[in-house]
Amino acid sequence: MKKLLLLAFIVLINTTLFSQVTGSVTSTQGEPLTFVNIYIENTYTGTTSNDNGIYELNISEKGTYTIVFKFIGYKTLKKTVSINSFPFTLDATLENEDISLTEVVINSDENPANKIIRNAIAHRKKNLENTKTYTSDFYSRGFIKIENVPEKILGQEIGDLDGNLDSTRSGMIYLSETISKLTFQYPDKLKEHIIASKVSGNDNGFSFNSASSVDFNIYNPTVEIGNQIVSPIASNAFNYYRYKLEGVFYDDQGHLINQITVIPRRENDRVFSGTIYIVEDQWALYGLELSVTGEQAQIPAAKTITIKQTFSYSDIDKLWALISNNIDFSYGMFGITGNGRFTAVYSNYNFHPEFTKKTFTREILSFEKEANKKDSLFWNNKRPVPLTAEEATDYVKKDSIQTIRKSETYLDSIDAERNKFKLTNVLFGYNYQNSYKNWNIGYSNPLENLSFNTVQGFNSDINLYFNKSYDDYTKRFSANAKINYGFSDERLRASGAISYKFNNTNRRFAKLSGGVSVEQFNGSNPISKLINTAYSLLAEENYMKLYEKQFIRADYSQELFNGLYLGSAIAYEARKPLFNTTDQAWFPQADKVYSSNNPLDETAYTNAPFVSHNIMKLGINAFINFGQKYMSYPDGKFNVSSDKYPSLLIGYEKGFGATISNYNFDEIKARIYQGFDVGNKGYFQYNLKGGTFINADNIAFIDYKHFNGNQTQIGSGSSYINVFNNLPYYSMSTNKSYAELHIEHDFKGFILGKIPLLNKLNFNLVTGAHALSVDGKNPYQEFSIGLDNLGWGNFRFLRLDYVRSYQSGFQSDAIIFGIKLLN
């Protein structure tokens, strides 16, 4: 430990030596001040102080400078210094700001804060567009700490999280920083080129800190933090906030600054609370400190998220520009608590750049070559915010042990402990891992896969697997085999697959699979094994309809170019009908029996819905993600979909070479879907699908288009835009033309948040509409209204809907109890 502290001290000393101007900032009481903005007057060259009040300001040339120390709540301090040698030490002590109401004329007819906010709202768009184009330097550092980690969660060993936990079960689990160049054009074109990236304990890692991840612009009507949080200066802000003018003060340039407390009208609205500072006459933001709770953002693990921003005025550009942005958060779940912070510093703005048509592309983030290989000398010279002692220690500690942790000897010793075979592994699965060579082999827990259906009775899968990764996990080979045994039909079935992922750029992927399996007629598997087991054994309802498939299949897919994906598959299938072999139930009813396994006739216990046959199938699908942007990391391409544009899937499937010629067919299909925020009014989604069959009058029922119905009154998933929750599973299946539409709007508290008492529950109102048109059948519609975000504390995984359906008039209604964890 002494050596570790010594190394950390050396890092801090080197940081000071390579800094040009360094010092500490304290209050008049001697307390260190965090996030003080320090910059050269009339420039955007600056930095902020760290948690210990230490700062370093990079000045490369000797001369006379006026250095400004600015911190909200304290008087701005300017110090003019002549620098003749480096490093240069300059400490500062800041006095509390004199905030007064004496200059404010109180109008008995109106709260003075309201007038200021109205002016800020009226000038919001103008101030937003003041920075419509710019380039700047950007620095970001983020850390996440974890505390009170139990040794086990739900019976699973947690360990020390790869050495991140100390003896108190606490520690820093993430520390990273980036230096980059930003290019921006209003309203949403942001391009970032990362020059340097550093991740504690990983000399080959790339930070995920980026400018887009901390882009919380209060000038926009809403700010996305889980939910769309209403800005205190949005056009409709008075519907959500009350305001109190705490006082005014003058900054160092003579601007009158109004300090206003932001107070939510309703506790669980999607709103902030805190303080904003508004410049008189210009009605621009001077600074802010705003918080939102995890309940308001509907981020279950989050407790509080706080944004702190400071702006600086330029006489040259005549505008207020963001110079620092800090996000603090705390979290807690399963007894684990922690906190984190992301600090961002903007400097060297140019508000009059010259852009060309090639300046902005779909690429929004890129890395300079060997950005993650910068040495400590580079970081000590370029890092604008000095490390704290804790951060320096974390870098030294993890960087010093990563060589050991990556060594074959160390990894083999860890694996030797993990790979010990225990008697319980016979029932609960086993995994053997070679961490140094990046491969593992094992089998799954057979009890987890235990289920019941009337065809096989109780049955279970044992999944055998082997995985091998190459080139720092950019390539991956996998092989697996599934062995299934049905205790009622006394049949052993086996299938397997081998697959290979070629890279993380276009994600080229190939797979070969084959064997014997039991499948649902609807390949989308509308009813899960768990739900079918429960309904069968408890209520004698066997909704799952099955057939047997012997097959061999080859799949291939890749992204041809940004936003366009192509997938294809060719298969040989031998299909055979199956019949019920058991009537076992835990609570049998004298007047009730299981339905048949024939989805066309529930009383046809000996008649099959199709004739046994063999067939070849070819499928080609093109997926277009319109407006897709991407981030180019050295080890892969990470796509970022845009909610401004829909996604489109176009597919073609052909059945040919069938042993029964009438079973050959062609199908053309398409799907378009999208989800987007409607300001602060919630989240809207739609899913439109359609298709048609050609030469398919007498095809096998397996190849019909089946729609996702639900007869269980149990829903799964966070949304219902791919299911008809009151439609029998196979009642509308077709081999002709079809079209279906699903629409759902989650109001995210927009309505219920305004109802007294009910708003304290933090429920979401959800409405939906679903329609299905099939050639030759009457159209089907259903409408729903429900409550989402049900639960308690951090556990909000329940949903409740009322559904009413129509088909040539009123059909029926149902209550759907949603359990999101089932998806």
mmCIF file of C-alpha atoms in Angstrom, residues 303-557:
data_model
loop_
_atom_site.group_PDB
_atom_site.id
_atom_site.type_symbol
_atom_site.label_atom_id
_atom_site.label_comp_id
_atom_site.label_asym_id
_atom_site.label_seq_id
_atom_site.Cartn_x
_atom_site.Cartn_y
_atom_site.Cartn_z
ATOM 1 C CA LYS A 303 -31.912 8.083 -6.689
ATOM 2 C CA THR A 304 -30.976 11.602 -7.763
ATOM 3 C CA ILE A 305 -29.394 13.093 -10.892
ATOM 4 C CA THR A 306 -28.028 16.648 -10.693
ATOM 5 C CA ILE A 307 -26.851 18.836 -13.557
ATOM 6 C CA LYS A 308 -24.555 21.792 -12.909
ATOM 7 C CA GLN A 309 -23.701 24.132 -15.760
ATOM 8 C CA THR A 310 -21.772 27.383 -16.015
ATOM 9 C CA PHE A 311 -21.795 29.813 -18.940
ATOM 10 C CA SER A 312 -19.302 32.524 -19.858
ATOM 11 C CA TYR A 313 -19.882 35.738 -21.813
ATOM 12 C CA SER A 314 -17.718 36.799 -24.724
ATOM 13 C CA ASP A 315 -17.619 40.478 -25.671
ATOM 14 C CA ILE A 316 -16.266 39.470 -29.055
ATOM 15 C CA ASP A 317 -19.029 36.994 -29.936
ATOM 16 C CA LYS A 318 -21.737 38.733 -27.858
ATOM 17 C CA LEU A 319 -23.104 35.482 -26.460
ATOM 18 C CA TRP A 320 -23.081 33.221 -23.424
ATOM 19 C CA ALA A 321 -21.391 29.880 -24.036
ATOM 20 C CA LEU A 322 -21.374 26.733 -21.935
ATOM 21 C CA ILE A 323 -17.939 26.192 -20.429
ATOM 22 C CA SER A 324 -18.544 23.463 -17.848
ATOM 23 C CA ASN A 325 -21.102 20.741 -17.425
ATOM 24 C CA ASN A 326 -21.176 18.379 -14.457
ATOM 25 C CA ILE A 327 -23.562 15.506 -13.867
ATOM 26 C CA ASP A 328 -23.739 13.948 -10.410
ATOM 27 C CA PHE A 329 -25.871 10.917 -9.630
ATOM 28 C CA SER A 330 -26.562 8.432 -6.881
ATOM 29 C CA TYR A 331 -28.072 4.983 -7.249
ATOM 30 C CA GLY A 332 -29.215 1.988 -5.250
ATOM 31 C CA MET A 333 -30.749 -1.436 -5.885
ATOM 32 C CA PHE A 334 -30.612 -4.890 -4.286
ATOM 33 C CA GLY A 335 -28.898 -3.335 -1.271
ATOM 34 C CA ILE A 336 -26.096 -1.924 -3.431
ATOM 35 C CA THR A 337 -25.577 1.841 -3.344
ATOM 36 C CA GLY A 338 -23.176 4.169 -5.038
ATOM 37 C CA ASN A 339 -22.616 7.441 -6.823
ATOM 38 C CA GLY A 340 -20.863 8.887 -9.807
ATOM 39 C CA ARG A 341 -19.925 12.026 -11.636
ATOM 40 C CA PHE A 342 -19.183 13.057 -15.188
ATOM 41 C CA THR A 343 -17.299 16.313 -15.654
ATOM 42 C CA ALA A 344 -17.136 18.077 -19.016
ATOM 43 C CA VAL A 345 -15.125 21.166 -19.951
ATOM 44 C CA TYR A 346 -15.580 23.110 -23.211
ATOM 45 C CA SER A 347 -12.814 25.453 -24.381
ATOM 46 C CA ASN A 348 -11.333 27.211 -27.416
ATOM 47 C CA TYR A 349 -14.679 27.884 -29.080
ATOM 48 C CA ASN A 350 -14.864 29.108 -32.653
ATOM 49 C CA PHE A 351 -18.384 30.358 -33.383
ATOM 50 C CA HIS A 352 -17.692 31.203 -37.015
ATOM 51 C CA PRO A 353 -16.325 28.005 -38.553
ATOM 52 C CA GLU A 354 -16.505 27.277 -42.251
ATOM 53 C CA PHE A 355 -18.302 24.029 -42.990
ATOM 54 C CA THR A 356 -18.553 22.116 -46.245
ATOM 55 C CA LYS A 357 -21.040 19.522 -47.416
ATOM 56 C CA LYS A 358 -18.607 16.864 -46.225
ATOM 57 C CA THR A 359 -18.215 18.258 -42.711
ATOM 58 C CA PHE A 360 -21.158 16.298 -41.354
ATOM 59 C CA THR A 361 -21.840 12.692 -42.254
ATOM 60 C CA ARG A 362 -23.631 9.825 -40.545
ATOM 61 C CA GLU A 363 -20.465 9.301 -38.513
ATOM 62 C CA ILE A 364 -20.904 11.195 -35.247
ATOM 63 C CA LEU A 365 -17.876 9.927 -33.345
ATOM 64 C CA SER A 366 -14.427 8.781 -34.393
ATOM 65 C CA PHE A 367 -11.059 8.075 -32.797
ATOM 66 C CA GLU A 368 -7.606 9.248 -33.693
ATOM 67 C CA LYS A 369 -5.190 6.418 -34.397
ATOM 68 C CA GLU A 370 -3.821 4.970 -31.142
ATOM 69 C CA ALA A 371 -5.970 7.350 -29.110
ATOM 70 C CA ASN A 372 -5.846 4.888 -26.221
ATOM 71 C CA LYS A 373 -2.048 4.652 -26.275
ATOM 72 C CA LYS A 374 -1.222 8.146 -25.008
ATOM 73 C CA ASP A 375 1.307 8.038 -22.209
ATOM 74 C CA SER A 376 1.198 9.731 -18.813
ATOM 75 C CA LEU A 377 3.296 12.653 -20.073
ATOM 76 C CA PHE A 378 0.605 13.468 -22.628
ATOM 77 C CA TRP A 379 -2.182 13.297 -20.071
ATOM 78 C CA ASN A 380 -0.305 15.290 -17.482
ATOM 79 C CA ASN A 381 0.268 18.035 -20.041
ATOM 80 C CA LYS A 382 -3.170 18.039 -21.661
ATOM 81 C CA ARG A 383 -5.609 17.104 -18.886
ATOM 82 C CA PRO A 384 -7.449 20.373 -18.028
ATOM 83 C CA VAL A 385 -8.922 19.151 -14.733
ATOM 84 C CA PRO A 386 -6.331 17.645 -12.392
ATOM 85 C CA LEU A 387 -6.901 14.236 -10.887
ATOM 86 C CA THR A 388 -7.942 13.944 -7.284
ATOM 87 C CA ALA A 389 -5.781 11.839 -4.984
ATOM 88 C CA GLU A 390 -8.388 9.063 -5.144
ATOM 89 C CA GLU A 391 -8.457 9.103 -8.954
ATOM 90 C CA ALA A 392 -4.682 9.150 -9.220
ATOM 91 C CA THR A 393 -4.482 6.210 -6.833
ATOM 92 C CA ASP A 394 -7.077 4.282 -8.835
ATOM 93 C CA TYR A 395 -5.150 4.769 -12.094
ATOM 94 C CA VAL A 396 -1.881 3.701 -10.516
ATOM 95 C CA LYS A 397 -3.403 0.749 -8.704
ATOM 96 C CA LYS A 398 -5.284 -0.674 -11.662
ATOM 97 C CA ASP A 399 -2.622 0.115 -14.246
ATOM 98 C CA SER A 400 -0.002 -1.588 -12.095
ATOM 99 C CA ILE A 401 -1.994 -4.765 -11.582
ATOM 100 C CA GLN A 402 -3.528 -5.094 -15.043
ATOM 101 C CA THR A 403 -0.354 -6.737 -16.389
ATOM 102 C CA ILE A 404 -0.588 -9.260 -13.616
ATOM 103 C CA ARG A 405 -4.315 -9.782 -14.150
ATOM 104 C CA LYS A 406 -3.794 -10.338 -17.879
ATOM 105 C CA SER A 407 -1.012 -12.884 -17.331
ATOM 106 C CA GLU A 408 -1.592 -16.565 -17.991
ATOM 107 C CA THR A 409 -0.492 -17.509 -14.477
ATOM 108 C CA TYR A 410 -2.978 -15.199 -12.784
ATOM 109 C CA LEU A 411 -5.896 -16.043 -15.062
ATOM 110 C CA ASP A 412 -5.231 -19.764 -14.693
ATOM 111 C CA SER A 413 -5.292 -19.397 -10.901
ATOM 112 C CA ILE A 414 -8.624 -17.564 -11.030
ATOM 113 C CA ASP A 415 -10.053 -20.134 -13.429
ATOM 114 C CA ALA A 416 -8.842 -22.980 -11.225
ATOM 115 C CA GLU A 417 -11.060 -21.665 -8.434
ATOM 116 C CA ARG A 418 -14.029 -20.935 -10.687
ATOM 117 C CA ASN A 419 -13.776 -24.241 -12.536
ATOM 118 C CA LYS A 420 -14.006 -26.482 -9.475
ATOM 119 C CA PHE A 421 -16.775 -29.005 -10.054
ATOM 120 C CA LYS A 422 -19.327 -29.306 -7.267
ATOM 121 C CA LEU A 423 -22.012 -31.884 -6.752
ATOM 122 C CA THR A 424 -24.682 -29.200 -7.236
ATOM 123 C CA ASN A 425 -23.363 -28.600 -10.762
ATOM 124 C CA VAL A 426 -24.988 -31.856 -11.820
ATOM 125 C CA LEU A 427 -28.413 -30.213 -11.467
ATOM 126 C CA PHE A 428 -27.621 -26.535 -11.846
ATOM 127 C CA GLY A 429 -25.187 -26.496 -14.750
ATOM 128 C CA TYR A 430 -21.453 -26.114 -15.130
ATOM 129 C CA ASN A 431 -19.097 -23.789 -16.967
ATOM 130 C CA TYR A 432 -15.386 -24.407 -17.543
ATOM 131 C CA GLN A 433 -13.474 -21.308 -18.591
ATOM 132 C CA ASN A 434 -10.015 -20.531 -19.924
ATOM 133 C CA SER A 435 -9.786 -16.756 -19.506
ATOM 134 C CA TYR A 436 -6.297 -16.423 -20.982
ATOM 135 C CA LYS A 437 -7.293 -18.060 -24.271
ATOM 136 C CA ASN A 438 -10.820 -16.618 -24.200
ATOM 137 C CA TRP A 439 -12.861 -19.795 -24.413
ATOM 138 C CA ASN A 440 -15.403 -21.572 -22.259
ATOM 139 C CA ILE A 441 -17.361 -24.806 -22.379
ATOM 140 C CA GLY A 442 -20.230 -26.121 -20.318
ATOM 141 C CA TYR A 443 -23.859 -27.050 -20.032
ATOM 142 C CA SER A 444 -26.955 -25.253 -18.783
ATOM 143 C CA ASN A 445 -29.157 -25.872 -15.781
ATOM 144 C CA PRO A 446 -31.688 -28.558 -16.879
ATOM 145 C CA LEU A 447 -34.114 -27.479 -14.146
ATOM 146 C CA GLU A 448 -34.339 -23.999 -15.658
ATOM 147 C CA ASN A 449 -35.563 -25.515 -18.915
ATOM 148 C CA LEU A 450 -38.125 -27.852 -17.350
ATOM 149 C CA SER A 451 -41.598 -27.326 -18.820
ATOM 150 C CA PHE A 452 -44.842 -29.133 -19.595
ATOM 151 C CA ASN A 453 -47.017 -29.505 -22.672
ATOM 152 C CA THR A 454 -49.656 -32.048 -23.639
ATOM 153 C CA VAL A 455 -47.560 -33.444 -26.502
ATOM 154 C CA GLN A 456 -44.371 -34.258 -24.596
ATOM 155 C CA GLY A 457 -45.594 -34.069 -21.014
ATOM 156 C CA PHE A 458 -42.841 -32.873 -18.734
ATOM 157 C CA ASN A 459 -39.727 -32.219 -20.780
ATOM 158 C CA SER A 460 -36.402 -30.513 -20.305
ATOM 159 C CA ASP A 461 -33.437 -29.295 -22.329
ATOM 160 C CA ILE A 462 -29.785 -29.728 -21.612
ATOM 161 C CA ASN A 463 -27.800 -27.175 -23.593
ATOM 162 C CA LEU A 464 -24.142 -27.924 -24.258
ATOM 163 C CA TYR A 465 -22.025 -25.022 -25.476
ATOM 164 C CA PHE A 466 -18.559 -23.922 -26.493
ATOM 165 C CA ASN A 467 -17.512 -20.295 -27.134
ATOM 166 C CA LYS A 468 -14.202 -18.885 -28.319
ATOM 167 C CA SER A 469 -13.355 -15.196 -28.832
ATOM 168 C CA TYR A 470 -10.555 -13.773 -30.977
ATOM 169 C CA ASP A 471 -8.867 -10.395 -31.501
ATOM 170 C CA ASP A 472 -10.031 -8.743 -28.283
ATOM 171 C CA TYR A 473 -13.561 -10.120 -28.660
ATOM 172 C CA THR A 474 -14.180 -8.687 -32.130
ATOM 173 C CA LYS A 475 -14.545 -12.207 -33.539
ATOM 174 C CA ARG A 476 -16.420 -15.052 -31.941
ATOM 175 C CA PHE A 477 -16.989 -18.746 -32.651
ATOM 176 C CA SER A 478 -19.837 -20.575 -30.930
ATOM 177 C CA ALA A 479 -21.083 -24.145 -30.973
ATOM 178 C CA ASN A 480 -24.019 -25.536 -29.075
ATOM 179 C CA ALA A 481 -26.129 -28.678 -28.860
ATOM 180 C CA LYS A 482 -29.565 -29.038 -27.285
ATOM 181 C CA ILE A 483 -30.816 -32.374 -26.035
ATOM 182 C CA ASN A 484 -34.527 -32.522 -25.240
ATOM 183 C CA TYR A 485 -36.413 -35.419 -23.697
ATOM 184 C CA GLY A 486 -40.203 -35.720 -23.326
ATOM 185 C CA PHE A 487 -41.264 -38.005 -20.474
ATOM 186 C CA SER A 488 -44.769 -38.628 -21.869
ATOM 187 C CA ASP A 489 -43.997 -39.217 -25.549
ATOM 188 C CA GLU A 490 -40.706 -40.879 -24.470
ATOM 189 C CA ARG A 491 -38.863 -39.207 -27.282
ATOM 190 C CA LEU A 492 -35.295 -37.907 -27.279
ATOM 191 C CA ARG A 493 -34.619 -35.061 -29.714
ATOM 192 C CA ALA A 494 -31.369 -33.272 -30.387
ATOM 193 C CA SER A 495 -30.319 -30.230 -32.378
ATOM 194 C CA GLY A 496 -27.220 -28.104 -32.654
ATOM 195 C CA ALA A 497 -25.568 -25.129 -34.309
ATOM 196 C CA ILE A 498 -22.210 -23.604 -35.067
ATOM 197 C CA SER A 499 -21.837 -19.872 -35.729
ATOM 198 C CA TYR A 500 -19.142 -17.312 -36.370
ATOM 199 C CA LYS A 501 -19.188 -13.534 -35.962
ATOM 200 C CA PHE A 502 -16.521 -12.030 -38.205
ATOM 201 C CA ASN A 503 -16.187 -8.507 -36.786
ATOM 202 C CA ASN A 504 -17.817 -5.642 -34.904
ATOM 203 C CA THR A 505 -17.946 -3.351 -37.924
ATOM 204 C CA ASN A 506 -20.445 -4.760 -40.409
ATOM 205 C CA ARG A 507 -21.237 -7.613 -37.993
ATOM 206 C CA ARG A 508 -20.944 -10.259 -40.658
ATOM 207 C CA PHE A 509 -22.414 -13.442 -39.208
ATOM 208 C CA ALA A 510 -22.798 -17.027 -40.436
ATOM 209 C CA LYS A 511 -24.561 -19.951 -38.822
ATOM 210 C CA LEU A 512 -25.189 -23.607 -39.639
ATOM 211 C CA SER A 513 -27.782 -25.490 -37.613
ATOM 212 C CA GLY A 514 -29.722 -28.733 -37.752
ATOM 213 C CA GLY A 515 -31.385 -31.544 -35.867
ATOM 214 C CA VAL A 516 -34.818 -32.476 -34.574
ATOM 215 C CA SER A 517 -36.965 -30.074 -32.567
ATOM 216 C CA VAL A 518 -40.511 -29.403 -31.403
ATOM 217 C CA GLU A 519 -41.784 -26.035 -32.635
ATOM 218 C CA GLN A 520 -44.863 -23.868 -32.266
ATOM 219 C CA PHE A 521 -46.907 -23.383 -35.447
ATOM 220 C CA ASN A 522 -46.352 -19.654 -34.970
ATOM 221 C CA GLY A 523 -42.601 -19.241 -35.228
ATOM 222 C CA SER A 524 -42.832 -16.040 -33.154
ATOM 223 C CA ASN A 525 -43.609 -18.260 -30.135
ATOM 224 C CA PRO A 526 -46.590 -16.226 -28.885
ATOM 225 C CA ILE A 527 -46.912 -18.261 -25.687
ATOM 226 C CA SER A 528 -43.907 -18.937 -23.497
ATOM 227 C CA LYS A 529 -43.087 -22.340 -22.041
ATOM 228 C CA LEU A 530 -43.477 -20.965 -18.526
ATOM 229 C CA ILE A 531 -46.969 -19.555 -19.085
ATOM 230 C CA ASN A 532 -48.125 -22.620 -21.021
ATOM 231 C CA THR A 533 -46.875 -24.898 -18.236
ATOM 232 C CA ALA A 534 -48.781 -22.922 -15.611
ATOM 233 C CA TYR A 535 -52.023 -22.779 -17.609
ATOM 234 C CA SER A 536 -51.833 -26.468 -18.503
ATOM 235 C CA LEU A 537 -51.141 -27.880 -15.059
ATOM 236 C CA LEU A 538 -53.313 -25.427 -13.122
ATOM 237 C CA ALA A 539 -56.210 -24.746 -15.507
ATOM 238 C CA GLU A 540 -56.108 -27.551 -18.089
ATOM 239 C CA GLU A 541 -55.582 -25.072 -20.939
ATOM 240 C CA ASN A 542 -53.012 -26.158 -23.512
ATOM 241 C CA TYR A 543 -52.680 -23.110 -25.746
ATOM 242 C CA MET A 544 -49.311 -24.102 -27.173
ATOM 243 C CA LYS A 545 -49.722 -26.038 -30.446
ATOM 244 C CA LEU A 546 -46.708 -27.998 -31.645
ATOM 245 C CA TYR A 547 -45.273 -29.960 -34.549
ATOM 246 C CA GLU A 548 -41.975 -31.778 -35.094
ATOM 247 C CA LYS A 549 -39.306 -30.492 -37.446
ATOM 248 C CA GLN A 550 -36.187 -32.261 -38.708
ATOM 249 C CA PHE A 551 -34.011 -29.678 -40.393
ATOM 250 C CA ILE A 552 -30.706 -28.391 -41.621
ATOM 251 C CA ARG A 553 -30.341 -24.650 -42.104
ATOM 252 C CA ALA A 554 -27.716 -22.061 -43.095
ATOM 253 C CA ASP A 555 -27.947 -18.364 -42.171
ATOM 254 C CA TYR A 556 -25.893 -15.369 -43.248
ATOM 255 C CA SER A 557 -26.250 -11.675 -42.420
#
